[in-house]
Structure formats: structure tokens, C-alpha cells
Amino acid sequence: MSQKPALPGDKIAIIEEFETGENTFDDGQSIRSLVVGTPEFDKTSRIARISGMRRPAVAKSGDVVTGSVAALMNNMFAINILYINGKPTHAGLECICQAKGAKKRILVRVGDIVTAKILSLLNGVIHATISEPELGVLFTQCIKCGAKVIAMSNNIKCIDCGYIEERKLSTRFGNSDFIKFNSN
């Protein structure tokens, strides 16, 4: 009886020693795990259970996410989610934002740090928007020389080379504390 994590179907005990508990099942000879987690044994009541491992945070409808733009497509772009409601996530999830009017305007570029609001989760795809004023690009650099940029209405201007480009800027653009960490 080991304390290493068990995978679904792993044998954790035999039925002569323990009874099934939470997240386990009896296959007629052994008690097996139903989930990924750590086996726990109550020797007093003779119950074997699996304490499930923490699941990665998944954004829900209405959540605000912050991340980097990973890819640009025809009328949409993908954001690699780094924070959900200000809390870091390491789930490796991406969301898709519709970019209406993207053929006429440059809303974002790959590598920009953006904030978006989750609209829905449909067929395993997380859909988001940057249409509200506080949503959009939080941080970017000049695509010509990589220098710092400043906001000018709906544009950014490089302070070194003077290159001007349009972006969908957040009202919090340029604010260095755009991530607010929650202690909960």
C-alpha cells in the first residue's frame, strides 16, 4: 500500500483488507482507483479511499483572463491564459477571441499581453471577447525595434523610432500593476 499517486484503474488494496470508499471501486478481487489521486487508508474503519488531486483552474463564463497572444488567424486570435481573475494558472489553456473588423484594424499582435472576458465554453473551446473598454492590450512593444511604446488614443507610438500602429488598448494600458494578485 503505497502513498504514491494512483491512476484510474490502479489496484490500491485487496477486498479482504479494506472496503471501498470515496473515488474507489471493487472489481471483485481488488479495490481500484476511479480518479487520479493519493490513496488513503482508514485502518480503524477499514476503508480505502482516493483523495483527488487538485484540478487545474478552468475559466468560466464571466471570468476575466490575462495572457499573451499566441496566434493570429483570419478573424480571431488565441490567448495563452496565464491568469484567471488575477490568480495564476498553470493549466496551459488557451481561449479564442473573435476579432470583428480585424481585416480593417490591427487589434493585437503575437506576444501582446491582453485581458479578455470569457463568454462561453462550447465544444471544448473557450470563447472570449476584448470589446469592453477595460479589456484589450495591457502591454506591448514596438514591432519594428522592440522599444517601449506609449498610448495615443487607439494607437501606440514607439518612443525610439516613432512607428505608429493601431491596437485595441485596455483602459489599463501602460499600468505596470495590471495583474492584481488575490490572496484567497
PDB file of C-alpha atoms in Angstrom:
ATOM      1  CA  MET A   1       0.000   0.000   0.000  1.00  0.00           C
ATOM      2  CA  SER A   2       1.951   2.914  -1.344  1.00  0.00           C
ATOM      3  CA  GLN A   3       1.371   6.648  -0.935  1.00  0.00           C
ATOM      4  CA  LYS A   4       2.374   7.462  -4.498  1.00  0.00           C
ATOM      5  CA  PRO A   5      -0.381   8.865  -6.734  1.00  0.00           C
ATOM      6  CA  ALA A   6      -2.792   6.320  -8.201  1.00  0.00           C
ATOM      7  CA  LEU A   7      -4.199   6.440 -11.706  1.00  0.00           C
ATOM      8  CA  PRO A   8      -7.729   5.345 -12.635  1.00  0.00           C
ATOM      9  CA  GLY A   9      -7.852   1.535 -12.525  1.00  0.00           C
ATOM     10  CA  ASP A  10      -4.777   1.136 -10.332  1.00  0.00           C
ATOM     11  CA  LYS A  11      -5.020  -1.521  -7.614  1.00  0.00           C
ATOM     12  CA  ILE A  12      -4.736   0.128  -4.198  1.00  0.00           C
ATOM     13  CA  ALA A  13      -5.832  -2.700  -1.842  1.00  0.00           C
ATOM     14  CA  ILE A  14      -7.470  -6.134  -1.742  1.00  0.00           C
ATOM     15  CA  ILE A  15     -11.087  -6.645  -0.665  1.00  0.00           C
ATOM     16  CA  GLU A  16     -10.095  -8.882   2.238  1.00  0.00           C
ATOM     17  CA  GLU A  17      -8.279  -5.949   3.901  1.00  0.00           C
ATOM     18  CA  PHE A  18     -10.413  -2.883   3.068  1.00  0.00           C
ATOM     19  CA  GLU A  19     -13.806  -1.776   1.768  1.00  0.00           C
ATOM     20  CA  THR A  20     -14.375   0.735  -0.984  1.00  0.00           C
ATOM     21  CA  GLY A  21     -14.507   4.394  -0.068  1.00  0.00           C
ATOM     22  CA  GLU A  22     -14.621   7.683  -1.928  1.00  0.00           C
ATOM     23  CA  ASN A  23     -13.259   7.545  -5.521  1.00  0.00           C
ATOM     24  CA  THR A  24     -12.715   3.751  -5.452  1.00  0.00           C
ATOM     25  CA  PHE A  25     -14.475   0.669  -6.806  1.00  0.00           C
ATOM     26  CA  ASP A  26     -14.478  -3.067  -6.148  1.00  0.00           C
ATOM     27  CA  ASP A  27     -13.615  -5.276  -9.134  1.00  0.00           C
ATOM     28  CA  GLY A  28     -14.419  -8.483  -7.256  1.00  0.00           C
ATOM     29  CA  GLN A  29     -10.853  -9.075  -6.050  1.00  0.00           C
ATOM     30  CA  SER A  30      -9.241  -5.687  -5.560  1.00  0.00           C
ATOM     31  CA  ILE A  31     -10.121  -2.150  -4.682  1.00  0.00           C
ATOM     32  CA  ARG A  32      -9.165   0.139  -7.547  1.00  0.00           C
ATOM     33  CA  SER A  33      -8.919   3.866  -8.085  1.00  0.00           C
ATOM     34  CA  LEU A  34     -11.566   5.780 -10.020  1.00  0.00           C
ATOM     35  CA  VAL A  35      -9.545   9.013 -10.277  1.00  0.00           C
ATOM     36  CA  VAL A  36      -6.007  10.346 -10.233  1.00  0.00           C
ATOM     37  CA  GLY A  37      -5.109  10.937  -6.606  1.00  0.00           C
ATOM     38  CA  THR A  38      -3.419   9.722  -3.462  1.00  0.00           C
ATOM     39  CA  PRO A  39      -4.611   6.531  -1.714  1.00  0.00           C
ATOM     40  CA  GLU A  40      -5.670   6.951   1.915  1.00  0.00           C
ATOM     41  CA  PHE A  41      -6.422   4.098   4.281  1.00  0.00           C
ATOM     42  CA  ASP A  42      -8.568   4.297   7.422  1.00  0.00           C
ATOM     43  CA  LYS A  43      -7.345   1.268   9.368  1.00  0.00           C
ATOM     44  CA  THR A  44      -9.974   1.718  12.100  1.00  0.00           C
ATOM     45  CA  SER A  45     -12.994   1.516   9.804  1.00  0.00           C
ATOM     46  CA  ARG A  46     -11.082  -0.470   7.120  1.00  0.00           C
ATOM     47  CA  ILE A  47     -11.962   1.894   4.276  1.00  0.00           C
ATOM     48  CA  ALA A  48      -9.710   2.719   1.333  1.00  0.00           C
ATOM     49  CA  ARG A  49     -10.289   5.968  -0.492  1.00  0.00           C
ATOM     50  CA  ILE A  50      -8.572   8.204  -3.022  1.00  0.00           C
ATOM     51  CA  SER A  51      -8.172  11.889  -2.285  1.00  0.00           C
ATOM     52  CA  GLY A  52      -8.428  13.537  -5.673  1.00  0.00           C
ATOM     53  CA  MET A  53      -5.615  15.779  -6.759  1.00  0.00           C
ATOM     54  CA  ARG A  54      -6.383  19.427  -7.329  1.00  0.00           C
ATOM     55  CA  ARG A  55      -7.835  20.044 -10.735  1.00  0.00           C
ATOM     56  CA  PRO A  56      -6.365  22.802 -12.877  1.00  0.00           C
ATOM     57  CA  ALA A  57      -8.316  26.040 -12.855  1.00  0.00           C
ATOM     58  CA  VAL A  58     -10.590  26.377 -15.870  1.00  0.00           C
ATOM     59  CA  ALA A  59     -12.081  29.730 -16.785  1.00  0.00           C
ATOM     60  CA  LYS A  60     -15.860  30.023 -16.608  1.00  0.00           C
ATOM     61  CA  SER A  61     -18.253  32.362 -18.366  1.00  0.00           C
ATOM     62  CA  GLY A  62     -17.825  35.872 -16.956  1.00  0.00           C
ATOM     63  CA  ASP A  63     -14.250  35.337 -15.717  1.00  0.00           C
ATOM     64  CA  VAL A  64     -11.576  37.849 -16.710  1.00  0.00           C
ATOM     65  CA  VAL A  65      -8.372  36.282 -18.021  1.00  0.00           C
ATOM     66  CA  THR A  66      -4.954  37.755 -18.704  1.00  0.00           C
ATOM     67  CA  GLY A  67      -2.452  36.173 -21.033  1.00  0.00           C
ATOM     68  CA  SER A  68      -0.253  36.512 -24.071  1.00  0.00           C
ATOM     69  CA  VAL A  69      -1.461  36.418 -27.650  1.00  0.00           C
ATOM     70  CA  ALA A  70      -0.263  33.086 -29.020  1.00  0.00           C
ATOM     71  CA  ALA A  71      -1.606  33.108 -32.593  1.00  0.00           C
ATOM     72  CA  LEU A  72      -3.413  35.306 -35.103  1.00  0.00           C
ATOM     73  CA  MET A  73      -5.939  33.846 -37.534  1.00  0.00           C
ATOM     74  CA  ASN A  74      -8.292  35.408 -40.110  1.00  0.00           C
ATOM     75  CA  ASN A  75     -10.972  36.851 -37.826  1.00  0.00           C
ATOM     76  CA  MET A  76      -9.793  35.593 -34.459  1.00  0.00           C
ATOM     77  CA  PHE A  77      -6.787  35.223 -32.200  1.00  0.00           C
ATOM     78  CA  ALA A  78      -5.706  32.812 -29.472  1.00  0.00           C
ATOM     79  CA  ILE A  79      -4.671  33.861 -25.964  1.00  0.00           C
ATOM     80  CA  ASN A  80      -2.467  31.643 -23.794  1.00  0.00           C
ATOM     81  CA  ILE A  81      -4.194  32.064 -20.404  1.00  0.00           C
ATOM     82  CA  LEU A  82      -1.759  32.934 -17.602  1.00  0.00           C
ATOM     83  CA  TYR A  83      -4.171  34.404 -15.002  1.00  0.00           C
ATOM     84  CA  ILE A  84      -7.844  33.806 -14.237  1.00  0.00           C
ATOM     85  CA  ASN A  85      -9.439  36.601 -12.189  1.00  0.00           C
ATOM     86  CA  GLY A  86      -5.939  37.685 -11.132  1.00  0.00           C
ATOM     87  CA  LYS A  87      -4.855  34.240  -9.909  1.00  0.00           C
ATOM     88  CA  PRO A  88      -2.017  32.455 -11.738  1.00  0.00           C
ATOM     89  CA  THR A  89      -2.895  29.281 -13.606  1.00  0.00           C
ATOM     90  CA  HIS A  90      -0.560  26.643 -14.998  1.00  0.00           C
ATOM     91  CA  ALA A  91      -3.237  24.668 -16.829  1.00  0.00           C
ATOM     92  CA  GLY A  92      -1.868  25.565 -20.263  1.00  0.00           C
ATOM     93  CA  LEU A  93      -5.276  26.605 -21.595  1.00  0.00           C
ATOM     94  CA  GLU A  94      -6.000  28.926 -24.479  1.00  0.00           C
ATOM     95  CA  CYS A  95      -9.075  30.931 -25.355  1.00  0.00           C
ATOM     96  CA  ILE A  96     -10.234  32.194 -28.721  1.00  0.00           C
ATOM     97  CA  CYS A  97     -11.327  35.802 -29.295  1.00  0.00           C
ATOM     98  CA  GLN A  98     -13.375  36.825 -32.293  1.00  0.00           C
ATOM     99  CA  ALA A  99     -11.698  39.785 -33.974  1.00  0.00           C
ATOM    100  CA  LYS A 100     -14.554  41.503 -35.784  1.00  0.00           C
ATOM    101  CA  GLY A 101     -13.193  44.095 -38.159  1.00  0.00           C
ATOM    102  CA  ALA A 102      -9.671  42.680 -37.895  1.00  0.00           C
ATOM    103  CA  LYS A 103      -9.157  42.968 -41.648  1.00  0.00           C
ATOM    104  CA  LYS A 104      -9.503  46.753 -41.347  1.00  0.00           C
ATOM    105  CA  ARG A 105      -7.829  47.174 -37.931  1.00  0.00           C
ATOM    106  CA  ILE A 106      -4.938  45.646 -36.038  1.00  0.00           C
ATOM    107  CA  LEU A 107      -6.412  44.683 -32.672  1.00  0.00           C
ATOM    108  CA  VAL A 108      -3.478  42.697 -31.250  1.00  0.00           C
ATOM    109  CA  ARG A 109      -0.130  41.216 -32.240  1.00  0.00           C
ATOM    110  CA  VAL A 110       1.500  37.923 -31.200  1.00  0.00           C
ATOM    111  CA  GLY A 111       3.250  38.426 -27.869  1.00  0.00           C
ATOM    112  CA  ASP A 112       0.969  41.233 -26.632  1.00  0.00           C
ATOM    113  CA  ILE A 113      -0.265  40.881 -23.042  1.00  0.00           C
ATOM    114  CA  VAL A 114      -4.059  41.186 -23.121  1.00  0.00           C
ATOM    115  CA  THR A 115      -7.020  40.894 -20.813  1.00  0.00           C
ATOM    116  CA  ALA A 116     -10.281  39.343 -22.020  1.00  0.00           C
ATOM    117  CA  LYS A 117     -13.647  38.277 -20.631  1.00  0.00           C
ATOM    118  CA  ILE A 118     -14.801  34.695 -21.086  1.00  0.00           C
ATOM    119  CA  LEU A 119     -18.088  34.458 -22.994  1.00  0.00           C
ATOM    120  CA  SER A 120     -18.667  30.708 -23.168  1.00  0.00           C
ATOM    121  CA  LEU A 121     -17.217  27.218 -23.214  1.00  0.00           C
ATOM    122  CA  LEU A 122     -18.576  25.383 -26.239  1.00  0.00           C
ATOM    123  CA  ASN A 123     -17.378  22.018 -27.574  1.00  0.00           C
ATOM    124  CA  GLY A 124     -14.162  22.204 -25.562  1.00  0.00           C
ATOM    125  CA  VAL A 125     -13.299  25.692 -26.840  1.00  0.00           C
ATOM    126  CA  ILE A 126     -13.131  28.711 -24.537  1.00  0.00           C
ATOM    127  CA  HIS A 127     -14.550  31.801 -26.278  1.00  0.00           C
ATOM    128  CA  ALA A 128     -13.676  35.318 -25.080  1.00  0.00           C
ATOM    129  CA  THR A 129     -14.036  38.981 -26.008  1.00  0.00           C
ATOM    130  CA  ILE A 130     -11.969  42.151 -25.693  1.00  0.00           C
ATOM    131  CA  SER A 131     -14.798  44.520 -26.679  1.00  0.00           C
ATOM    132  CA  GLU A 132     -15.289  46.260 -23.299  1.00  0.00           C
ATOM    133  CA  PRO A 133     -13.165  49.377 -22.535  1.00  0.00           C
ATOM    134  CA  GLU A 134     -11.113  47.760 -19.725  1.00  0.00           C
ATOM    135  CA  LEU A 135     -10.345  44.758 -21.951  1.00  0.00           C
ATOM    136  CA  GLY A 136      -7.659  44.601 -24.613  1.00  0.00           C
ATOM    137  CA  VAL A 137      -3.907  45.134 -24.811  1.00  0.00           C
ATOM    138  CA  LEU A 138      -2.227  45.805 -21.455  1.00  0.00           C
ATOM    139  CA  PHE A 139       1.389  45.670 -22.625  1.00  0.00           C
ATOM    140  CA  THR A 140       3.157  45.613 -25.979  1.00  0.00           C
ATOM    141  CA  GLN A 141       6.391  46.714 -27.614  1.00  0.00           C
ATOM    142  CA  CYS A 142       7.235  48.291 -30.940  1.00  0.00           C
ATOM    143  CA  ILE A 143       7.168  45.653 -33.681  1.00  0.00           C
ATOM    144  CA  LYS A 144       9.876  47.488 -35.649  1.00  0.00           C
ATOM    145  CA  CYS A 145      12.574  47.987 -32.967  1.00  0.00           C
ATOM    146  CA  GLY A 146      11.251  46.340 -29.759  1.00  0.00           C
ATOM    147  CA  ALA A 147      11.327  49.581 -27.762  1.00  0.00           C
ATOM    148  CA  LYS A 148       8.747  50.928 -25.313  1.00  0.00           C
ATOM    149  CA  VAL A 149       5.523  52.402 -26.708  1.00  0.00           C
ATOM    150  CA  ILE A 150       3.069  54.984 -25.448  1.00  0.00           C
ATOM    151  CA  ALA A 151      -0.698  55.192 -25.974  1.00  0.00           C
ATOM    152  CA  MET A 152      -2.164  57.749 -28.353  1.00  0.00           C
ATOM    153  CA  SER A 153      -5.966  57.311 -28.456  1.00  0.00           C
ATOM    154  CA  ASN A 154      -6.465  54.000 -30.342  1.00  0.00           C
ATOM    155  CA  ASN A 155      -2.818  53.863 -31.430  1.00  0.00           C
ATOM    156  CA  ILE A 156       0.562  53.125 -29.928  1.00  0.00           C
ATOM    157  CA  LYS A 157       3.686  55.133 -30.747  1.00  0.00           C
ATOM    158  CA  CYS A 158       7.256  53.939 -30.305  1.00  0.00           C
ATOM    159  CA  ILE A 159       9.339  56.325 -28.201  1.00  0.00           C
ATOM    160  CA  ASP A 160      12.535  55.392 -30.118  1.00  0.00           C
ATOM    161  CA  CYS A 161      11.709  55.057 -33.816  1.00  0.00           C
ATOM    162  CA  GLY A 162       8.333  56.879 -33.863  1.00  0.00           C
ATOM    163  CA  TYR A 163       6.451  53.998 -35.536  1.00  0.00           C
ATOM    164  CA  ILE A 164       2.684  54.302 -35.009  1.00  0.00           C
ATOM    165  CA  GLU A 165       0.317  51.324 -35.094  1.00  0.00           C
ATOM    166  CA  GLU A 166      -3.317  50.757 -34.162  1.00  0.00           C
ATOM    167  CA  ARG A 167      -4.267  48.409 -31.295  1.00  0.00           C
ATOM    168  CA  LYS A 168      -7.355  47.708 -29.143  1.00  0.00           C
ATOM    169  CA  LEU A 169      -5.926  49.146 -25.921  1.00  0.00           C
ATOM    170  CA  SER A 170      -7.319  48.473 -22.465  1.00  0.00           C
ATOM    171  CA  THR A 171      -8.114  51.481 -20.266  1.00  0.00           C
ATOM    172  CA  ARG A 172      -5.359  49.991 -18.042  1.00  0.00           C
ATOM    173  CA  PHE A 173      -2.732  50.031 -20.838  1.00  0.00           C
ATOM    174  CA  GLY A 174       0.689  51.025 -19.540  1.00  0.00           C
ATOM    175  CA  ASN A 175      -0.262  50.483 -15.908  1.00  0.00           C
ATOM    176  CA  SER A 176       2.558  48.325 -14.541  1.00  0.00           C
ATOM    177  CA  ASP A 177       0.328  46.690 -11.910  1.00  0.00           C
ATOM    178  CA  PHE A 178      -2.269  45.324 -14.325  1.00  0.00           C
ATOM    179  CA  ILE A 179      -2.224  41.979 -12.523  1.00  0.00           C
ATOM    180  CA  LYS A 180      -3.870  42.156  -9.117  1.00  0.00           C
ATOM    181  CA  PHE A 181      -2.971  39.061  -7.119  1.00  0.00           C
ATOM    182  CA  ASN A 182      -5.646  37.627  -4.853  1.00  0.00           C
ATOM    183  CA  SER A 183      -4.521  36.046  -1.593  1.00  0.00           C
ATOM    184  CA  ASN A 184      -7.548  33.709  -1.435  1.00  0.00           C
TER     185      ASN A 184
END
